[in-house]
Coordinates of C-alpha atoms in Angstrom, one line a residue:
X1 CA 50.5 -25.9 63.8
X2 CA 51.4 -22.4 62.6
X3 CA 51.8 -21.2 66.2
X4 CA 54.1 -24.1 67.0
X5 CA 56.2 -23.3 63.9
X6 CA 56.5 -19.7 65.0
X7 CA 57.5 -20.7 68.5
X8 CA 60.1 -23.1 67.2
X9 CA 61.7 -20.5 64.9
X10 CA 61.7 -17.8 67.5
X11 CA 63.2 -20.2 70.0
X12 CA 66.0 -21.3 67.5
X13 CA 66.8 -17.6 66.7
X14 CA 66.9 -16.7 70.4
X15 CA 69.1 -19.7 71.1
X16 CA 71.5 -18.6 68.3
X17 CA 71.8 -15.2 69.8
X18 CA 72.4 -16.7 73.2
X19 CA 75.5 -18.5 71.9
X20 CA 77.6 -15.4 72.3
X21 CA 79.9 -16.6 75.1
X22 CA 79.3 -15.0 78.4
X23 CA 81.7 -12.1 78.9
X24 CA 83.1 -12.3 75.3
X25 CA 82.8 -8.6 74.7
X26 CA 83.4 -7.4 78.3
X27 CA 86.5 -5.5 77.3
X28 CA 84.8 -3.7 74.4
X29 CA 84.1 -0.5 76.3
X30 CA 85.5 2.3 74.2
X31 CA 84.3 4.1 71.0
X32 CA 86.0 5.1 67.7
X33 CA 89.1 3.3 66.6
X34 CA 90.0 2.4 70.2
X35 CA 86.9 0.2 70.2
X36 CA 88.1 -1.4 67.0
X37 CA 91.5 -2.2 68.7
X38 CA 89.6 -3.7 71.7
X39 CA 87.7 -5.9 69.3
X40 CA 90.9 -7.0 67.5
X41 CA 92.3 -8.2 70.8
X42 CA 89.2 -10.2 71.4
X43 CA 89.0 -11.9 68.0
X44 CA 92.7 -12.3 67.1
X45 CA 94.6 -15.6 67.3
X46 CA 91.8 -17.7 65.9
X47 CA 92.2 -21.3 65.1
X48 CA 93.3 -21.6 61.5
X49 CA 91.9 -24.8 59.8
X50 CA 93.7 -24.3 56.5
X51 CA 92.5 -23.5 53.1
X52 CA 91.1 -27.0 52.4
X53 CA 89.3 -26.8 55.7
X54 CA 86.9 -24.2 54.4
X55 CA 84.8 -26.8 52.5
X56 CA 84.3 -28.6 55.8
X57 CA 83.3 -25.4 57.5
X58 CA 80.8 -24.6 54.8
X59 CA 78.9 -27.8 55.6
X60 CA 77.6 -26.1 58.8
X61 CA 78.2 -22.4 58.2
X62 CA 76.7 -21.9 54.7
X63 CA 73.6 -24.1 54.5
X64 CA 70.3 -22.9 53.1
X65 CA 68.0 -23.3 56.1
X66 CA 66.5 -19.9 55.4
X67 CA 65.2 -19.5 51.8
X68 CA 64.3 -22.8 50.1
X69 CA 65.4 -24.5 53.3
X70 CA 66.7 -27.4 51.2
X71 CA 70.0 -27.9 53.0
X72 CA 72.1 -26.9 49.9
X73 CA 75.0 -24.5 49.8
X74 CA 73.9 -21.0 50.5
X75 CA 75.7 -18.9 47.9
X76 CA 75.1 -15.1 48.0
X77 CA 75.9 -14.8 44.3
X78 CA 73.2 -17.4 43.2
X79 CA 70.6 -17.3 45.9
X80 CA 67.2 -15.8 44.8
X81 CA 65.4 -14.8 48.0
X82 CA 62.0 -14.4 46.3
X83 CA 62.1 -17.3 43.8
X84 CA 63.7 -20.6 42.8
X85 CA 67.4 -20.7 42.7
X86 CA 68.8 -21.1 39.2
X87 CA 71.0 -24.0 40.4
X88 CA 72.1 -25.5 43.7
X89 CA 75.1 -27.4 45.2
X90 CA 74.8 -30.1 47.9
X91 CA 77.0 -29.2 50.9
X92 CA 78.8 -32.5 50.5
X93 CA 79.0 -32.1 46.7
X94 CA 82.2 -32.8 44.8
X95 CA 81.2 -30.1 42.3
X96 CA 84.2 -27.9 43.4
X97 CA 86.1 -25.8 40.9
X98 CA 88.0 -26.8 38.9
X99 CA 87.1 -25.6 35.6
X100 CA 83.8 -24.0 34.6
X101 CA 82.3 -22.4 31.6
X102 CA 78.9 -21.3 32.9
X103 CA 77.0 -20.7 36.1
X104 CA 76.0 -24.0 37.8
X105 CA 79.1 -25.9 36.8
X106 CA 80.9 -25.8 40.2
X107 CA 81.4 -23.8 43.3
X108 CA 84.6 -22.6 45.0
X109 CA 85.8 -20.2 47.7
X110 CA 85.3 -16.4 47.3
X111 CA 87.5 -14.1 49.2
X112 CA 85.5 -10.9 49.9
X113 CA 88.8 -9.2 50.2
X114 CA 90.8 -10.7 47.3
X115 CA 93.6 -13.0 48.5
X116 CA 96.0 -11.1 46.1
X117 CA 95.6 -8.2 48.6
X118 CA 97.6 -10.1 51.2
X119 CA 99.6 -12.4 48.9
X120 CA 97.5 -15.5 49.9
X121 CA 99.2 -15.5 53.3
X122 CA 97.9 -17.3 56.4
X123 CA 95.7 -17.0 58.3
X124 CA 93.8 -14.6 56.0
X125 CA 93.7 -17.0 53.1
X126 CA 91.5 -19.5 55.1
X127 CA 89.5 -17.2 57.4
X128 CA 85.9 -18.3 56.9
X129 CA 84.4 -15.1 58.3
X130 CA 85.2 -13.3 55.0
X131 CA 85.5 -16.2 52.6
X132 CA 82.2 -17.7 51.3
X133 CA 81.2 -20.5 49.0
X134 CA 80.2 -19.1 45.6
X135 CA 79.6 -20.3 42.1
X136 CA 82.8 -20.5 40.1
X137 CA 81.6 -18.5 37.1
X138 CA 80.3 -15.6 39.2
X139 CA 83.4 -15.6 41.3
X140 CA 85.5 -15.4 38.2
X141 CA 83.5 -12.5 36.9
X142 CA 83.9 -10.7 40.2
X143 CA 87.6 -11.4 40.0
X144 CA 89.6 -8.9 42.2
X145 CA 87.2 -6.0 41.5
X146 CA 86.0 -4.0 44.6
X147 CA 82.4 -4.4 45.7
X148 CA 80.4 -1.3 44.8
X149 CA 77.2 0.1 43.2
X150 CA 77.0 -0.3 39.4
X151 CA 76.0 2.5 37.1
X152 CA 76.0 0.6 33.9
X153 CA 76.3 -3.2 34.0
X154 CA 78.4 -5.2 31.5
X155 CA 77.4 -8.6 33.0
X156 CA 74.6 -9.8 35.3
X157 CA 74.4 -13.1 37.1
X158 CA 71.3 -15.3 37.2
X159 CA 70.4 -13.9 40.6
X160 CA 70.9 -10.3 39.7
X161 CA 74.5 -9.7 40.9
X162 CA 76.2 -7.2 38.5
X163 CA 79.6 -6.3 37.1
X164 CA 80.0 -2.9 35.6
X165 CA 81.1 0.7 35.8
X166 CA 81.1 2.2 39.3
X167 CA 78.6 4.7 40.6
X168 CA 80.5 5.0 43.9
X169 CA 81.4 8.7 44.2
X170 CA 85.2 9.2 43.8
X171 CA 85.8 5.9 42.0
X172 CA 85.1 5.4 38.3
X173 CA 86.5 1.9 37.7
X174 CA 84.8 -1.5 37.5
X175 CA 82.9 -2.8 40.5
X176 CA 80.9 -5.9 41.5
X177 CA 77.5 -5.4 43.1
X178 CA 75.7 -8.1 45.0
X179 CA 71.9 -8.1 45.3
X180 CA 70.4 -6.0 48.2
X181 CA 69.7 -9.1 50.2
X182 CA 73.4 -9.7 51.0
X183 CA 74.9 -6.2 50.9
X184 CA 74.9 -5.9 54.7
X185 CA 76.4 -9.4 55.0
X186 CA 79.3 -8.3 52.7
X187 CA 79.7 -5.0 54.5
X188 CA 80.1 -6.7 57.8
X189 CA 82.6 -9.1 56.4
X190 CA 84.7 -6.1 55.3
X191 CA 84.4 -4.5 58.8
X192 CA 85.5 -7.9 60.3
X193 CA 88.6 -8.0 58.0
X194 CA 89.5 -4.4 58.9
X195 CA 89.3 -5.4 62.6
X196 CA 90.8 -8.9 62.7
X197 CA 93.8 -7.8 60.6
X198 CA 94.2 -4.3 62.1
X199 CA 97.9 -4.7 62.7
X200 CA 98.8 -5.6 59.1
X201 CA 96.0 -4.1 56.9
X202 CA 97.8 -0.8 56.4
X203 CA 100.3 -2.7 54.3
X204 CA 97.7 -4.1 51.9
X205 CA 97.1 -2.6 48.5
X206 CA 93.5 -2.7 47.5
X207 CA 91.3 -0.1 45.8
X208 CA 88.9 0.0 48.7
X209 CA 91.6 0.6 51.3
X210 CA 93.3 3.9 52.2
X211 CA 96.6 2.5 53.6
X212 CA 95.8 3.1 57.2
X213 CA 95.0 0.7 60.1
X214 CA 92.3 3.0 61.7
X215 CA 89.8 4.0 59.0
X216 CA 91.1 1.3 56.7
X217 CA 88.7 2.2 53.8
X218 CA 88.7 5.1 51.5
X219 CA 86.0 7.6 52.5
X220 CA 84.0 6.9 49.3
X221 CA 83.9 3.1 49.9
X222 CA 83.4 3.5 53.6
X223 CA 80.3 5.6 53.0
X224 CA 79.0 2.9 50.7
X225 CA 79.7 0.1 53.2
X226 CA 77.9 2.1 56.0
X227 CA 75.0 2.5 53.6
X228 CA 74.9 -1.3 52.9
X229 CA 75.2 -2.1 56.6
X230 CA 72.1 0.0 57.3
X231 CA 70.2 -1.1 54.2
X232 CA 70.5 -4.8 55.1
X233 CA 70.4 -5.4 58.8
X234 CA 71.8 -8.6 60.5
X235 CA 69.7 -11.6 59.6
X236 CA 69.1 -15.0 61.3
X237 CA 71.2 -16.5 58.5
X238 CA 74.2 -14.3 59.5
X239 CA 73.7 -15.2 63.2
X240 CA 73.7 -18.9 62.4
X241 CA 76.8 -18.5 60.2
X242 CA 78.7 -16.6 62.9
X243 CA 77.9 -19.3 65.5
X244 CA 79.0 -22.1 63.1
X245 CA 82.3 -20.5 62.3
X246 CA 82.9 -19.7 66.0
X247 CA 82.5 -23.4 66.8
X248 CA 85.4 -24.2 64.3
X249 CA 87.7 -21.1 64.4
X250 CA 86.9 -20.0 68.0
X251 CA 86.4 -16.3 67.1
X252 CA 83.4 -14.3 66.1
X253 CA 82.4 -11.4 63.8
X254 CA 81.6 -8.7 66.3
X255 CA 79.5 -6.7 63.9
X256 CA 77.0 -9.5 63.6
X257 CA 76.8 -9.9 67.4
X258 CA 76.7 -6.1 68.0
X259 CA 75.7 -4.2 64.9
X260 CA 75.9 -0.9 66.8
X261 CA 79.7 -1.3 66.9
X262 CA 79.8 -0.2 63.2
X263 CA 78.5 3.2 64.0
X264 CA 80.4 3.5 67.2
X265 CA 83.7 3.0 65.3
X266 CA 83.2 4.7 61.9
X267 CA 80.2 7.1 62.2
X268 CA 82.4 10.2 62.7
X269 CA 84.0 9.7 59.3
X270 CA 81.0 10.6 57.3
X271 CA 79.8 13.2 59.8
X272 CA 82.8 15.4 59.4
X273 CA 81.7 16.3 55.8
X274 CA 78.1 17.1 56.9
X275 CA 77.1 20.6 55.9
X276 CA 73.3 20.0 55.6
X277 CA 71.3 23.1 56.3
X278 CA 68.0 22.1 54.7
X279 CA 65.8 19.3 53.5
X280 CA 66.7 17.4 50.3
X281 CA 65.2 14.8 48.0
X282 CA 66.9 11.5 49.0
X283 CA 65.1 9.0 46.7
X284 CA 63.1 9.1 43.5
X285 CA 61.1 6.1 42.0
X286 CA 59.9 6.4 38.4
X287 CA 58.7 2.8 37.9
X288 CA 56.2 0.9 35.9
X289 CA 52.5 2.1 35.7
X290 CA 51.8 4.2 38.9
X291 CA 54.9 3.2 40.8
X292 CA 55.9 6.8 41.5
X293 CA 57.4 7.9 44.8
X294 CA 59.6 10.5 46.5
X295 CA 61.6 10.5 49.7
X296 CA 62.5 13.7 51.5
X297 CA 65.3 13.6 54.2
X298 CA 66.2 15.7 57.1
X299 CA 70.0 15.5 57.7
X300 CA 70.2 18.8 59.6
X301 CA 70.9 19.0 63.3
X302 CA 67.3 19.6 64.3
X303 CA 63.6 19.2 63.7
X304 CA 62.2 21.1 60.6
X305 CA 58.6 22.4 60.4
X306 CA 57.3 21.4 57.0
X307 CA 55.0 24.4 56.6
X308 CA 56.1 26.2 53.5
X309 CA 57.7 23.2 51.8
X310 CA 56.1 21.7 48.6
X311 CA 56.7 19.3 45.7
X312 CA 56.2 20.7 42.2
X313 CA 56.4 19.4 38.7
X314 CA 57.2 20.8 35.3
X315 CA 55.5 18.7 32.6
X316 CA 57.6 17.5 29.7
X317 CA 60.4 19.9 30.7
X318 CA 58.6 23.1 29.6
X319 CA 56.1 25.6 30.9
X320 CA 55.4 26.7 34.5
X321 CA 55.9 24.7 37.7
X322 CA 52.7 23.1 38.9
X323 CA 50.8 24.5 42.0
X324 CA 52.4 21.8 44.1
X325 CA 51.8 19.3 46.9
X326 CA 52.2 21.0 50.3
X327 CA 54.1 19.0 52.9
X328 CA 52.6 18.9 56.4
X329 CA 53.7 18.3 60.0
X330 CA 57.4 18.3 61.0
X331 CA 60.4 16.1 60.3
X332 CA 62.8 15.2 63.1
X333 CA 66.6 15.0 62.4
X334 CA 67.6 11.8 60.7
X335 CA 64.0 11.1 59.5
X336 CA 62.5 10.5 56.1
X337 CA 59.2 11.7 54.6
X338 CA 57.6 9.7 51.8
X339 CA 55.2 10.8 49.1
X340 CA 53.6 8.2 46.8
X341 CA 51.2 7.9 44.0
X342 CA 48.0 6.5 45.7
X343 CA 47.8 3.8 43.0
X344 CA 51.3 2.5 43.7
X345 CA 51.5 -1.3 43.7
X346 CA 51.4 -2.8 47.1
X347 CA 54.3 -5.0 46.1
X348 CA 56.4 -1.9 45.7
X349 CA 55.3 0.1 48.7
X350 CA 52.4 0.3 51.1
X351 CA 50.4 3.6 50.9
X352 CA 49.7 3.2 54.6
X353 CA 53.4 3.6 55.3
X354 CA 53.7 6.8 53.4
X355 CA 53.3 10.4 54.8
X356 CA 51.3 11.4 51.7
X357 CA 49.4 9.1 49.3
X358 CA 47.9 11.1 46.5
X359 CA 46.8 11.0 42.8
X360 CA 47.8 14.6 42.4
X361 CA 49.4 15.6 39.1
X362 CA 52.8 16.0 40.8
X363 CA 52.9 12.2 41.5
X364 CA 52.2 11.2 37.9
X365 CA 55.7 12.3 36.8
X366 CA 57.5 10.5 34.0
X367 CA 61.2 10.4 33.2
X368 CA 61.1 13.8 31.4
X369 CA 59.2 15.7 34.1
X370 CA 61.5 17.7 36.4
X371 CA 60.4 17.5 40.0
X372 CA 61.4 20.2 42.5
X373 CA 61.4 20.6 46.3
X374 CA 60.4 24.2 47.1
X375 CA 60.6 26.2 50.3
X376 CA 58.4 29.3 50.6
X377 CA 58.0 29.2 46.8
X378 CA 61.7 29.1 46.1
X379 CA 63.3 26.0 44.4
X380 CA 65.9 24.4 46.8
X381 CA 66.4 20.9 45.2
X382 CA 65.6 19.3 41.9
X383 CA 65.5 16.1 39.9
X384 CA 65.7 16.6 36.2
X385 CA 66.5 19.5 33.8
X386 CA 64.2 22.5 34.2
X387 CA 63.2 23.7 30.7
X388 CA 65.1 20.8 29.4
X389 CA 62.5 19.6 26.9
X390 CA 60.9 16.2 26.5
X391 CA 64.1 14.1 26.5
X392 CA 64.1 11.5 29.3
X393 CA 66.6 12.0 32.1
X394 CA 65.3 9.5 34.6
X395 CA 62.8 7.0 33.1
X396 CA 62.2 3.6 34.6
X397 CA 64.7 4.0 37.4
X398 CA 65.1 4.3 41.1
X399 CA 67.6 7.1 42.1
X400 CA 69.0 7.3 45.6
X401 CA 71.1 10.3 46.7
X402 CA 74.7 9.3 47.2
X403 CA 76.0 9.0 50.7
X404 CA 78.5 11.8 49.9
X405 CA 75.7 14.4 49.4
X406 CA 76.1 17.5 51.5
X407 CA 72.8 19.2 50.8
X408 CA 70.1 20.1 48.3
X409 CA 71.0 21.4 44.8
X410 CA 69.2 23.4 42.2
X411 CA 71.1 21.7 39.4
X412 CA 70.8 18.0 38.5
X413 CA 73.8 15.7 37.9
X414 CA 72.6 12.1 37.8
X415 CA 76.0 10.4 37.6
X416 CA 77.7 12.5 40.2
X417 CA 75.0 12.8 42.8
X418 CA 72.8 9.7 42.5
X419 CA 73.1 6.0 42.8
X420 CA 71.1 4.4 40.0
X421 CA 68.9 1.3 40.3
X422 CA 66.6 -0.5 37.9
X423 CA 62.9 0.0 37.6
X424 CA 60.6 -0.8 40.6
X425 CA 63.3 -1.1 43.2
X426 CA 61.3 0.1 46.2
X427 CA 62.8 -1.8 49.1
X428 CA 64.8 1.1 50.6
X429 CA 62.1 3.8 50.4
X430 CA 61.7 5.5 53.8
X431 CA 64.2 3.0 55.4
X432 CA 67.6 4.7 55.3
X433 CA 68.9 6.8 58.2
X434 CA 70.0 10.3 57.2
X435 CA 73.6 11.2 58.0
X436 CA 73.4 13.8 60.6
X437 CA 76.3 14.7 63.0
X438 CA 79.0 12.9 64.8
X439 CA 76.8 13.0 67.9
X440 CA 74.2 10.7 66.2
X441 CA 72.3 9.0 69.1
X442 CA 72.4 5.3 68.6
X443 CA 69.7 3.3 70.4
X444 CA 70.8 0.0 71.8
X445 CA 68.3 -2.9 71.9
X446 CA 68.4 -2.6 75.7
X447 CA 67.5 1.1 75.6
X448 CA 64.6 0.4 73.3
X449 CA 63.1 -2.3 75.4
X450 CA 61.2 -0.3 78.0
X451 CA 59.7 -1.7 81.2
X452 CA 56.0 -1.6 81.2
X453 CA 53.4 -2.0 83.9
X454 CA 51.0 -3.8 81.7
X455 CA 51.6 -5.7 78.4
X456 CA 48.4 -6.3 76.6
X457 CA 49.8 -6.2 73.1
X458 CA 49.9 -9.2 70.7
X459 CA 51.7 -9.2 67.4
X460 CA 51.4 -12.0 64.9
X461 CA 52.4 -13.7 62.7
X462 CA 56.0 -13.7 64.0
X463 CA 58.0 -14.3 61.9
X464 CA 56.2 -12.2 59.3
X465 CA 56.3 -12.6 55.5
X466 CA 54.8 -9.2 54.7
X467 CA 52.0 -8.3 57.0
X468 CA 51.5 -8.1 60.8
X469 CA 48.4 -7.8 62.9
X470 CA 48.6 -5.9 66.2
X471 CA 46.1 -6.3 69.0
X472 CA 46.2 -3.7 71.7
X473 CA 43.7 -3.0 74.5
X474 CA 43.6 0.7 73.4
X475 CA 41.6 1.7 70.3
X476 CA 44.3 4.2 69.4
X477 CA 48.0 3.4 69.4
X478 CA 51.2 4.1 67.5
X479 CA 53.7 1.7 66.1
X480 CA 57.4 2.3 65.6
X481 CA 59.8 -0.4 64.2
X482 CA 63.5 -0.1 64.8
X483 CA 66.4 -2.2 63.3
X484 CA 69.0 -3.5 65.7
X485 CA 71.2 -0.4 65.5
X486 CA 68.3 1.8 66.6
X487 CA 67.3 3.3 63.2
X488 CA 63.5 3.9 62.7
X489 CA 62.5 1.8 59.6
X490 CA 58.7 2.1 60.0
X491 CA 56.0 4.3 61.6
X492 CA 52.3 4.0 61.6
X493 CA 49.2 4.4 63.8
X494 CA 46.0 2.5 64.3
X495 CA 43.7 5.1 62.8
X496 CA 43.2 3.1 59.6
X497 CA 43.8 -0.5 60.5
X498 CA 45.6 -2.7 62.9
X499 CA 46.9 -4.8 60.0
X500 CA 50.2 -3.3 58.8
X501 CA 52.3 -4.1 55.7
X502 CA 56.0 -4.6 56.5
X503 CA 57.0 -5.8 53.0
X504 CA 59.3 -2.9 52.5
X505 CA 61.3 -3.3 55.7
X506 CA 64.7 -5.0 55.3
X507 CA 64.6 -8.6 56.4
X508 CA 66.0 -9.6 59.8
X509 CA 65.2 -9.1 63.4
X510 CA 63.6 -5.8 64.5
X511 CA 62.2 -4.2 67.6
X512 CA 58.5 -3.2 67.5
X513 CA 57.3 -0.5 70.0
X514 CA 53.6 -0.1 70.4
X515 CA 52.4 2.9 72.5
X516 CA 49.1 4.2 73.6
X517 CA 48.1 6.9 76.1
X518 CA 49.2 4.9 79.2
X519 CA 51.5 2.0 78.2
X520 CA 54.4 1.1 75.9
X521 CA 55.0 -2.4 74.9
X522 CA 58.2 -3.5 73.1
X523 CA 58.6 -6.8 71.3
X524 CA 61.0 -8.5 68.9
X525 CA 59.8 -9.5 65.5
X526 CA 61.5 -11.4 62.6
X527 CA 60.7 -10.3 59.1
X528 CA 61.4 -12.8 56.4

């Protein structure tokens, strides 16, 4: 029965993808902002069903067939992907705001780009591609604030969405941060808006916009949206929503159909500021118990030999640096290297997915232990305050280097250089692509699917809820998993086990490439 369920789900997802009309994107042949204009000409002049028509659209476009699968309204601001929702609304419910005093009173229509931006004008005011059903209370808290990453929250919704001070580099005001599960969805809605309304967007005043119709977004917010787009790849839920809206509006969100378009249009914006000349610490996890991890990134233009690089710790902010953990091997451009405490919880990160799993002193750091990246015995990057004493500077947090980083630093500034997350947030470790150059090679799905003379590989279960088993005729093989824009999100080999944990890979469809000495097999897999 499980095999039948898997087949049905894969068939339904494949069918959804196949609903892109034949030839729909034939004229999308360019790159950069010229490609965006080509996409505008494809998706413009959609059928406007009016503001009241949104509730009708939601009855097919925003239905929970993916989490609880109970057919209720799928609300990004109340959905709890790994638990029971705090409340639900029936798709035909009359619980439409209206007045509200708390979460769960009623739901309404949330404009991802606030309608005050375009004076509630048509057709923007009723375009379902960037207007979603959301709880009235949470929508009211979000108000007209930009979406962003929160440094210090002043209010948190029941599913973990937050309002608070911004940690987006270059903007210090109030922002609203959705949960990680839907950050990519929201980023692709912004990219849709920038494209569909290309001819008028330069006249819209909004804190995330820069007053142009090409880049559209300020560089700080664009970097954040690009990060969200990579963090949370396109999911079956988005594909189904895109198809349902197309059936009503007769236009599509091209960034759901072709996620690679995002980088083809906007990738050169972040690359122009790239001055990376060496490795740097890109993520730091100081969580509960033994949940300690570090991520090292190579955002230079070439492969770096790791001989001579080490991680060292200063205990309690005083005394000498430790002898260190020596890094081994090499790191290709755009890749990440993860080091974890060997007793890290499997629900946080799989030790099998790390480059180094160790109980060494350096990976027992606490929030008052400076950690440094050294090259040939010289400090090149640091988290914490060397000789800063026993005061905590990063306890019970996950820190991720801001997308505006330009290289390693020997001084630590948490608010300026790091995005700050709560304890035990491990979902992004090892998964982000480093920002390299404007010539970043994107791998299309077609490029990744290589023709093979013999396919003896079986991967199950598919979809996966956290683990996959790989059967291959060879006793030794390697596994690489890509997201749909060609970024490597997982690497492993069969030396330890053919059972692999994929719990830390973002949800959605991925490409799995299994290679041995003579054959390469490439398959699709859905991770839920």
